[in-house]
Short mmCIF file of C-alpha atoms and ligand atoms in Angstrom, two decimals:
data_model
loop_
_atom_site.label_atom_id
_atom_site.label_comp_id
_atom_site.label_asym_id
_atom_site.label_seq_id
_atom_site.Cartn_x
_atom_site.Cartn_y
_atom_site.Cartn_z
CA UNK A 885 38.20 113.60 55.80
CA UNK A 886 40.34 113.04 58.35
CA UNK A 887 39.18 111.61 61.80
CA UNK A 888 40.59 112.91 65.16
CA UNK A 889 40.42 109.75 67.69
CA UNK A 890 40.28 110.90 71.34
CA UNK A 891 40.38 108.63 73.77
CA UNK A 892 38.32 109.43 77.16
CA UNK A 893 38.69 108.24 80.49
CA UNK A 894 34.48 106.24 80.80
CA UNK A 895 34.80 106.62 84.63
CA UNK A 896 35.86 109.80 84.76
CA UNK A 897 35.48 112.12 81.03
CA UNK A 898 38.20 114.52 81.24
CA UNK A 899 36.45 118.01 80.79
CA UNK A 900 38.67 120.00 77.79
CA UNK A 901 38.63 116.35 75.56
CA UNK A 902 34.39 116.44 75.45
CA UNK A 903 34.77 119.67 74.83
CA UNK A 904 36.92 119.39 71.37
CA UNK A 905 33.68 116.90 70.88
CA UNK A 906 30.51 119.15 71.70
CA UNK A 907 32.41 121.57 69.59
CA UNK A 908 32.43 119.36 66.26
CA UNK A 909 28.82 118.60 67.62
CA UNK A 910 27.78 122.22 67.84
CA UNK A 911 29.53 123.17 64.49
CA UNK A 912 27.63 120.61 62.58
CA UNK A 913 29.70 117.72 62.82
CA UNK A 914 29.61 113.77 63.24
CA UNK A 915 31.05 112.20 66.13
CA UNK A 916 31.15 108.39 67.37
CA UNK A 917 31.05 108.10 71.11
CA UNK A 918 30.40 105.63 73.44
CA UNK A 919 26.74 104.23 75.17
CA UNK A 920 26.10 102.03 77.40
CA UNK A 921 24.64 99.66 75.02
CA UNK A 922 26.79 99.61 72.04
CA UNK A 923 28.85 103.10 70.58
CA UNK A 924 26.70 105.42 68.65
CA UNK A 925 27.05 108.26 65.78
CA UNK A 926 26.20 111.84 66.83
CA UNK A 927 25.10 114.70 65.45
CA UNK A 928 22.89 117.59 66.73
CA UNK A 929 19.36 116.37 66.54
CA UNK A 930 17.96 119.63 65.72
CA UNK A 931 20.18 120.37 62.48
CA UNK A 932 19.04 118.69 59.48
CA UNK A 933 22.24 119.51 57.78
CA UNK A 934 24.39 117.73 60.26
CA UNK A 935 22.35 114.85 60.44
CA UNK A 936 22.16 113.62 56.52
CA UNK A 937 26.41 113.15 56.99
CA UNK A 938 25.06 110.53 59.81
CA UNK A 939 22.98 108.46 56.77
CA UNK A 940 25.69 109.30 54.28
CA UNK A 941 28.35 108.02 56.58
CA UNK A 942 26.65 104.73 57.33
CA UNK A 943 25.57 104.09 54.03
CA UNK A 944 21.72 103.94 56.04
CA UNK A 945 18.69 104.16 54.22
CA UNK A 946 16.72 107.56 54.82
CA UNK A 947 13.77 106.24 55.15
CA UNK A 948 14.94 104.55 58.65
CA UNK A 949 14.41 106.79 62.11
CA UNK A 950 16.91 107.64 64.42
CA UNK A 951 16.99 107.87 68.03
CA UNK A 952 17.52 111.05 70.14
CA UNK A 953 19.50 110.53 73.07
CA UNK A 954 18.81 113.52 75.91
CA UNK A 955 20.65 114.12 79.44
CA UNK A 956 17.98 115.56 81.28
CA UNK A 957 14.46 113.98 81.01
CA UNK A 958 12.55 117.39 81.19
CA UNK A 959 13.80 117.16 76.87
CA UNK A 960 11.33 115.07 76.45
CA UNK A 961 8.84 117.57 77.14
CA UNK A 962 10.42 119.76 74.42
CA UNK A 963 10.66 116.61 71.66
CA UNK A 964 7.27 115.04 72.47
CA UNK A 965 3.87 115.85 72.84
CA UNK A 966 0.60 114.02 74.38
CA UNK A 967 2.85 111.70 76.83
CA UNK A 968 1.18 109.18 78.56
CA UNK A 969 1.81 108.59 82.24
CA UNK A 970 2.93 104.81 81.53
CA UNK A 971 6.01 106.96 79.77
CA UNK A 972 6.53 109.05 83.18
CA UNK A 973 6.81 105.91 84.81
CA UNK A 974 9.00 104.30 82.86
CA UNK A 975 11.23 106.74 82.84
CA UNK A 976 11.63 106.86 86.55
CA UNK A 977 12.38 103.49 86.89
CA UNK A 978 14.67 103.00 83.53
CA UNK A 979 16.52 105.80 83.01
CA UNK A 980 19.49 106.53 82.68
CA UNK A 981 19.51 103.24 80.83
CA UNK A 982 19.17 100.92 77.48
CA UNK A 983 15.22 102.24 76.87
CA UNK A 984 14.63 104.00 74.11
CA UNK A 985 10.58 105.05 73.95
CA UNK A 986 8.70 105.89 71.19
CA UNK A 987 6.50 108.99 71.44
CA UNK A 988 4.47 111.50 69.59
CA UNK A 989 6.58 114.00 68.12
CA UNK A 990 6.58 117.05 68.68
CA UNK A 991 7.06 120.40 66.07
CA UNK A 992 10.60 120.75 67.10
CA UNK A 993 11.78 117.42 65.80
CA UNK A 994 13.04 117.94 61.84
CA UNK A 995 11.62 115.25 59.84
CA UNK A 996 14.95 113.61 59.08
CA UNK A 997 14.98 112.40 62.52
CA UNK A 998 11.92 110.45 62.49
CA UNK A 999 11.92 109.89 58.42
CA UNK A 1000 8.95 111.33 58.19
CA UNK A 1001 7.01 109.33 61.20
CA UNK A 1002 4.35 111.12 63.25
CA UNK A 1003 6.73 109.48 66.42
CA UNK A 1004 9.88 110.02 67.76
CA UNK A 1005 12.41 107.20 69.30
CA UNK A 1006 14.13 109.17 72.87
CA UNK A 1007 16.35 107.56 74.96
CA UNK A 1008 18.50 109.50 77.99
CA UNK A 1009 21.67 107.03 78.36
CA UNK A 1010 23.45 106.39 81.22
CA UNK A 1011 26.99 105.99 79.71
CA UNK A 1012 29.05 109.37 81.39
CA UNK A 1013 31.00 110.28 78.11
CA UNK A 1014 27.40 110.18 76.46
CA UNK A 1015 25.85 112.13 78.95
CA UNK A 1016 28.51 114.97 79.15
CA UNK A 1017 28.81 115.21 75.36
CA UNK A 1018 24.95 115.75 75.11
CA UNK A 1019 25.12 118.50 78.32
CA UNK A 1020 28.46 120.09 76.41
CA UNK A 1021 27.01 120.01 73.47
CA UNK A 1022 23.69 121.83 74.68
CA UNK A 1023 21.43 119.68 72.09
CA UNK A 1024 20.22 116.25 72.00
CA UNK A 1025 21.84 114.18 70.10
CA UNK A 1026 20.92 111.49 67.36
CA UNK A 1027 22.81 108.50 67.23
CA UNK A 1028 22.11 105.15 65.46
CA UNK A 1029 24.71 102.45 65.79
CA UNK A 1030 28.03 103.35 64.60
CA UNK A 1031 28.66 100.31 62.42
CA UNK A 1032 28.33 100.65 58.10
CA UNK A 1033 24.55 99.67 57.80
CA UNK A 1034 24.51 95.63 57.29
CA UNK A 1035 27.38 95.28 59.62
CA UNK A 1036 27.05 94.23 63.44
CA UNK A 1037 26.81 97.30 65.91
CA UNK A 1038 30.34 98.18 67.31
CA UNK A 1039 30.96 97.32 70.92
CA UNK A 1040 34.41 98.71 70.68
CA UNK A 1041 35.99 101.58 69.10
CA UNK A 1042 38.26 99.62 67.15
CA UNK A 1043 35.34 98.32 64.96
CA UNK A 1044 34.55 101.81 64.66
CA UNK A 1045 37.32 102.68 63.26
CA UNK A 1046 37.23 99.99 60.97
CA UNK A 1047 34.02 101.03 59.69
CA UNK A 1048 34.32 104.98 59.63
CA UNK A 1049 37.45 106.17 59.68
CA UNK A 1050 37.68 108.97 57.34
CA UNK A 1051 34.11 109.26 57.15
CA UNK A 1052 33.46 111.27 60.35
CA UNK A 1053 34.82 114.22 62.09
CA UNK A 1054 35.72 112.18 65.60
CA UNK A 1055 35.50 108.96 67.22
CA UNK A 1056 35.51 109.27 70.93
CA UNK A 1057 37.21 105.77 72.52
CA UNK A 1058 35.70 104.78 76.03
CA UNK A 1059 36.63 101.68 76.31
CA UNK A 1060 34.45 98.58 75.18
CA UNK A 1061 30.48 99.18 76.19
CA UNK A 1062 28.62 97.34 79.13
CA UNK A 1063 26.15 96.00 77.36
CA UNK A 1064 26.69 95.71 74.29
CA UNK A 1065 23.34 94.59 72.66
CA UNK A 1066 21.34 97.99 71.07
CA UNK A 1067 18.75 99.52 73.57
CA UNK A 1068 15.15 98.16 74.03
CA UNK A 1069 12.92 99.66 72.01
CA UNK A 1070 9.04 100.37 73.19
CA UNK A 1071 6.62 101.88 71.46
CA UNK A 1072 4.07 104.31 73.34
CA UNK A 1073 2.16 105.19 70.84
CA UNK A 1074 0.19 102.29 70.40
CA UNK A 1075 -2.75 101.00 73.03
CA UNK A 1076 -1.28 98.86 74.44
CA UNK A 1077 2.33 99.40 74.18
CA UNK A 1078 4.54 97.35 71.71
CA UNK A 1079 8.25 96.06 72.44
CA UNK A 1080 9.91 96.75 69.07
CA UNK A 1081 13.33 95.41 69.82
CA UNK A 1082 13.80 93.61 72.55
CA UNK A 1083 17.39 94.73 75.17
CA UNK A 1084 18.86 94.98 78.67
CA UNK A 1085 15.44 96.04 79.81
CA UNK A 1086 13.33 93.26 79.51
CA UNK A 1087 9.77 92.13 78.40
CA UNK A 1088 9.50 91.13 82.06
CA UNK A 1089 10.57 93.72 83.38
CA UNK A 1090 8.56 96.04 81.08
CA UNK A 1091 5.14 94.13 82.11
CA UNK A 1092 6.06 94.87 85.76
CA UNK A 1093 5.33 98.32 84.88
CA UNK A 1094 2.45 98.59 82.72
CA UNK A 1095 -0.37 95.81 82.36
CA UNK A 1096 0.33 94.99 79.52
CA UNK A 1097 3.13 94.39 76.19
CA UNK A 1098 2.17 93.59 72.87
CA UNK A 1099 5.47 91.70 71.42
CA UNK A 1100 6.46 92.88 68.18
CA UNK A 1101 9.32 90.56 67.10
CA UNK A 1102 10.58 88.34 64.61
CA UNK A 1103 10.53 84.74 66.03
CA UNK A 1104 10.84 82.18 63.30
CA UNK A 1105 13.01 83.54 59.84
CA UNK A 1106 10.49 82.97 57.67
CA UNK A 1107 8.06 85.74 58.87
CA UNK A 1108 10.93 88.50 58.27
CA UNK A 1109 9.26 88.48 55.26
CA UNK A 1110 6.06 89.19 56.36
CA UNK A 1111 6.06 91.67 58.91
CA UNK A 1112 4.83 95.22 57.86
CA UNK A 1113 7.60 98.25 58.34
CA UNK A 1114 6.42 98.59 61.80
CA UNK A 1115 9.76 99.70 63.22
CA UNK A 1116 10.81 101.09 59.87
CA UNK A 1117 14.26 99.28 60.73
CA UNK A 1118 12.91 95.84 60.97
CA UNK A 1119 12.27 95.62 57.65
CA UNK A 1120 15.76 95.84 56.54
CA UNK A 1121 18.23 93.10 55.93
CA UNK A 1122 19.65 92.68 60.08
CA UNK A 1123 23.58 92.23 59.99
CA UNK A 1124 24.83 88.72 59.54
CA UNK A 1125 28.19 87.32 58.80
CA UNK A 1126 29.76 86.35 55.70
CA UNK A 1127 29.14 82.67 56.63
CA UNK A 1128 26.11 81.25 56.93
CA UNK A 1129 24.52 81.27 60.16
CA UNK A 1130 22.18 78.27 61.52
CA UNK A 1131 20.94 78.73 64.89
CA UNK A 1132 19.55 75.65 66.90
CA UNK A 1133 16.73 75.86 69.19
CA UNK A 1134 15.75 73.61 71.79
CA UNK A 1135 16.28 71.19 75.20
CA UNK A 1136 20.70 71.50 75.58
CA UNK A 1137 20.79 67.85 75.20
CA UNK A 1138 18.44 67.53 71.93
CA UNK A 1139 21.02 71.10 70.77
CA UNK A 1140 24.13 69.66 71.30
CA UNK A 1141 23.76 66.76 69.57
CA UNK A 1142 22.13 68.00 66.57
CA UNK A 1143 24.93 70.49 66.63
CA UNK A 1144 27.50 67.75 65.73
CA UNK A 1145 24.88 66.17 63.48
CA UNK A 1146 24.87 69.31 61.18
CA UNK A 1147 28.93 69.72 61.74
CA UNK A 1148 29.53 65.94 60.30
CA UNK A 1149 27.12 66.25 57.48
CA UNK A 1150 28.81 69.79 56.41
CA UNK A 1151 32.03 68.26 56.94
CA UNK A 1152 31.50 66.00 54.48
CA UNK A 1153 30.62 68.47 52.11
CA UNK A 1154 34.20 69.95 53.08
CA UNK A 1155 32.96 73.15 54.28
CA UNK A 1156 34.86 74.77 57.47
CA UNK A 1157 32.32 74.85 60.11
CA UNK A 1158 32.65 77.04 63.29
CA UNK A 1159 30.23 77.04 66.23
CA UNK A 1160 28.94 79.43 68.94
CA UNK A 1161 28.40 77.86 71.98
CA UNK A 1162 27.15 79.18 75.19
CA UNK A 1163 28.69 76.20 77.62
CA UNK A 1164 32.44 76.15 78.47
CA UNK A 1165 32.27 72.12 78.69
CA UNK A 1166 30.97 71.86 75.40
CA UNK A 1167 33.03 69.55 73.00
CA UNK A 1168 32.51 69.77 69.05
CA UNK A 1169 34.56 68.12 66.94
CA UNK A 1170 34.55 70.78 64.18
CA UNK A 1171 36.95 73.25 62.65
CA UNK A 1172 36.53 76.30 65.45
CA UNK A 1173 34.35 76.56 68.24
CA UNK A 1174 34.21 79.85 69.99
CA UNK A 1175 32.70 79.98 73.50
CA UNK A 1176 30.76 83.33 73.70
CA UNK A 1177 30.09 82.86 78.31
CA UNK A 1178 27.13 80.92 80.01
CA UNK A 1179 25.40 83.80 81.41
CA UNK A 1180 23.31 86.29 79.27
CA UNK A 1181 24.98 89.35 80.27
CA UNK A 1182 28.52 88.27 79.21
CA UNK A 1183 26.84 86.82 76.19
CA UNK A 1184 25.38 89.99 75.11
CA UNK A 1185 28.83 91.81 75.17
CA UNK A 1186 30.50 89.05 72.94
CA UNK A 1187 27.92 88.53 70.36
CA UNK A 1188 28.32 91.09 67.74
CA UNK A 1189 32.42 90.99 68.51
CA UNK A 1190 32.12 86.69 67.70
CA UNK A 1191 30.25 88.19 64.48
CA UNK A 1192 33.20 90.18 63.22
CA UNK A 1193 35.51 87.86 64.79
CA UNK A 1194 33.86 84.93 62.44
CA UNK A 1195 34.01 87.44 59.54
CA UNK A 1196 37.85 87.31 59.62
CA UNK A 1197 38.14 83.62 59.87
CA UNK A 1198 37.44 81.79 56.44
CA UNK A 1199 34.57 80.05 57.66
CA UNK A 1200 32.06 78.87 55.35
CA UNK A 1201 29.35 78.46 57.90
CA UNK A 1202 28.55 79.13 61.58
CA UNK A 1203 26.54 76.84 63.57
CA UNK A 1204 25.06 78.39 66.88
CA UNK A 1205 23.46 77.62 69.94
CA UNK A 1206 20.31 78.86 71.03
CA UNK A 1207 19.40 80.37 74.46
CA UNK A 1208 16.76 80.21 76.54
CA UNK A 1209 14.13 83.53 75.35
CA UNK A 1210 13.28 84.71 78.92
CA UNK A 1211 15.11 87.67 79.69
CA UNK A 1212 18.22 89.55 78.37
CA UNK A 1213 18.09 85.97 76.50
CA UNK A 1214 15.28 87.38 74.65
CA UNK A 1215 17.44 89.62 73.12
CA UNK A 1216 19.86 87.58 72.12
CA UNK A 1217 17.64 84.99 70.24
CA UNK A 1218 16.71 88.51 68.55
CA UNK A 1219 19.57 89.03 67.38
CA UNK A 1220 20.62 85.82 66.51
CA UNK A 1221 17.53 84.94 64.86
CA UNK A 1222 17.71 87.95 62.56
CA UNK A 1223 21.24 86.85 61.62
CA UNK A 1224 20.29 83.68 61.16
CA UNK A 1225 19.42 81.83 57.53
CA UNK A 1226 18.13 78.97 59.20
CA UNK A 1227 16.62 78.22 62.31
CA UNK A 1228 16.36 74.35 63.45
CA UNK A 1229 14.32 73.07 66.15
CA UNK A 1230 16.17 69.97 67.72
O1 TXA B 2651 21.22 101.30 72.02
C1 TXA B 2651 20.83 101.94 71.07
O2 TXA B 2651 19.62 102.17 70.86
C2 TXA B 2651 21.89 102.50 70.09
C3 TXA B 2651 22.73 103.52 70.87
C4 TXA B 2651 23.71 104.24 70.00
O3 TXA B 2651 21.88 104.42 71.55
N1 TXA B 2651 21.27 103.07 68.94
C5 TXA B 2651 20.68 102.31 67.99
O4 TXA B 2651 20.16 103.06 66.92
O5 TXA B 2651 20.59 101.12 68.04
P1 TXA B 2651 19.72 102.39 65.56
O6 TXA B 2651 19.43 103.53 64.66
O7 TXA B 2651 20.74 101.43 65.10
O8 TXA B 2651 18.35 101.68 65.89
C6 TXA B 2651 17.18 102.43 66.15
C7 TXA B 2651 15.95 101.62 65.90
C8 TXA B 2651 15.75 101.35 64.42
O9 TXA B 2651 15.32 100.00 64.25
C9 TXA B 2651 14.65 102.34 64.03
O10 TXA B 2651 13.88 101.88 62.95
C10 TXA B 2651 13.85 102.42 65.32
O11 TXA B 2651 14.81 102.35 66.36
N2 TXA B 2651 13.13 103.71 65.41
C11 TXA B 2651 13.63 104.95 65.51
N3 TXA B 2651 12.64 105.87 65.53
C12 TXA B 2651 11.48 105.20 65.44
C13 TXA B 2651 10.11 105.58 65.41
N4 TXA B 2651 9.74 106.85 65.46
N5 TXA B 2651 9.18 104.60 65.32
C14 TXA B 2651 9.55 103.29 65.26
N6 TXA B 2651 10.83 102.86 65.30
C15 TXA B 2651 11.79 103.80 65.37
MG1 MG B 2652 21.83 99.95 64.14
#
């Protein structure tokens, strides 16, 4: 198949190029655009048809839901049913935005979408070229991440490319996202409420709103295992390099010098070692250290692109720094810990 790549202005979408996008959208086609949280792969959310190329594309099991992403939040109306007033409130305050709500589904919704779940995922983004390809297109759209399953979601349209070209119809390029870590994801449907994945929009944040979060997530590696197909997604594999990831938790000083504990013994079992580090100052004496920011938000952006970046070094294993969980840093130590096949508490 060949792709068409269009490249769109994020600030400003020129008009005729979303256009030759709804279109492919409209005639039941796949096309990769941009979000605000990482870029996504679209197809009309109410055509069945259109939306097995999505799974076939990504190589992504069918029994995993995806998200529909609306412009207008009166959709929601149309895709869910029995919504609570926590969701109303939420919505004012979140969207546009990186929350994705889980909800009771509604007839309209084909059973693709939501593999066969009584509950549909709905998010209304606040990236423009998202937002005017969903109005031009005159559907919601589904989009998971538009990364091969088992690889890191793309925050750039080059690693789009990399992963779909010839797969898809059209990859739209706006530029590299804001965010950069996949959308919080809460689930309604439960009393009370569960975070799902943690994102931009934090637990805090979240509890501001309604009395109360039941947390959801993976904290330790060894209970991947053991957590029931809650999130249908969880259960699977999460991305994680070639190398070997071990992620140290813990006080900085107690991290940093375990760090070069585990680079000297690893060393000596001539592997190449690389670290992630979240402090500029920091020193190891190891084979490549990459320096990912010291605050969370430019952290989030440069995760998944260290990931791929490590991928294309030859390094046998990747030791990385932990964060502190509060906040967007609970995200982080999500997906970190999920990529992880060892955590270490220094
Ligand atoms: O930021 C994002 O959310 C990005 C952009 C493109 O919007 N999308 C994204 O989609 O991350 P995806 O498919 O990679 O992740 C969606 C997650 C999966 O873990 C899936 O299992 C879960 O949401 N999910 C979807 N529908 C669900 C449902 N009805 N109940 C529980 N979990 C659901
Ligand atoms: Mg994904």
């Amino acid at each position: 198949m060949q792709t068409k790549i269009i490249k769109i202005n994020p600030i400003n979408p020129e008009k005729p190029k979303i256009k030759i996008a709804a279109n492919i959208i409209k005639s039941g086609g796949v096309v990769a655009f941009p979000t605000e949280t990482v870029y996504g792969l679209g197809a009309n959310a109410l055509n069945p048809e259109a939306i097995k190329k999505i799974f076939e594309a990504k190589g992504r099991p069918l029994d995993n839901p995806l998200i529909v992403h609306i412009n207008d939040k009166k959709d929601v109306y149309r895709l869910a049913k029995q919504i609570p007033k926590s969701a109303e409130k939420l919505m004012d305050k979140f969207w546009p935005g990186p929350l994705t709500l889980i909800l009771n589904k509604s007839k309209i919704v084909p059973e693709i979408v939501t593999a066969g779940l009584d509950s549909v995922a709905i998010r209304l983004p606040s990236n423009k070229i998202a937002l005017e390809l969903i109005k031009e297109s005159n559907a919601p759209i589904v989009a998971p991440s538009a990364n091969l399953s088992g690889k890191p979601s793309p925050t750039l349209a080059k690693y789009v490319i990399q992963d779909l070209l010839g797969k898809i119809n059209v990859i739209i390029d706006g530029g590299e996202t804001e965010i950069g870590l996949e959308s919080t994801v809460l689930d309604l449907t439960t009393n009370p409420p569960t975070l799902l994945r943690p994102g931009k929009v934090s637990l805090e944040e979240l509890r501001i709103v309604l009395k109360k979060v039941e947390v959801y997530l993976i904290t330790k590696r060894k209970k991947v295992k053991k957590i029931i197909a809650k999130s249908p997604g969880m259960k699977y594999q999460h991305y994680s390099p070639d190398a070997r990831i071990i992620l140290v938790e813990g006080k900085p000083k107690q991290v940093k010098s375990r760090i070069q504990e585990l680079v000297n013994k690893y060393k000596k079992e001539r592997k190449v070692v690389g670290v992630m580090t979240m402090n500029k100052d920091d020193n190891y004496k190891t084979d490549t250290t990459k320096f990912l920011g010291s605050d969370f938000s430019i952290i989030a952006k440069n995760l998944f692109k260290t990931f791929r970046d490590f991928d294309k070094e030859k390094v046998d294993l990747i030791i990385a720094e932990g964060v502190d969980d509060k906040g967007l840093g609970l995200a982080i130590m999500n997906r970190l810990r999920k990529a992880s096949y060892k955590i270490i508490h220094a």
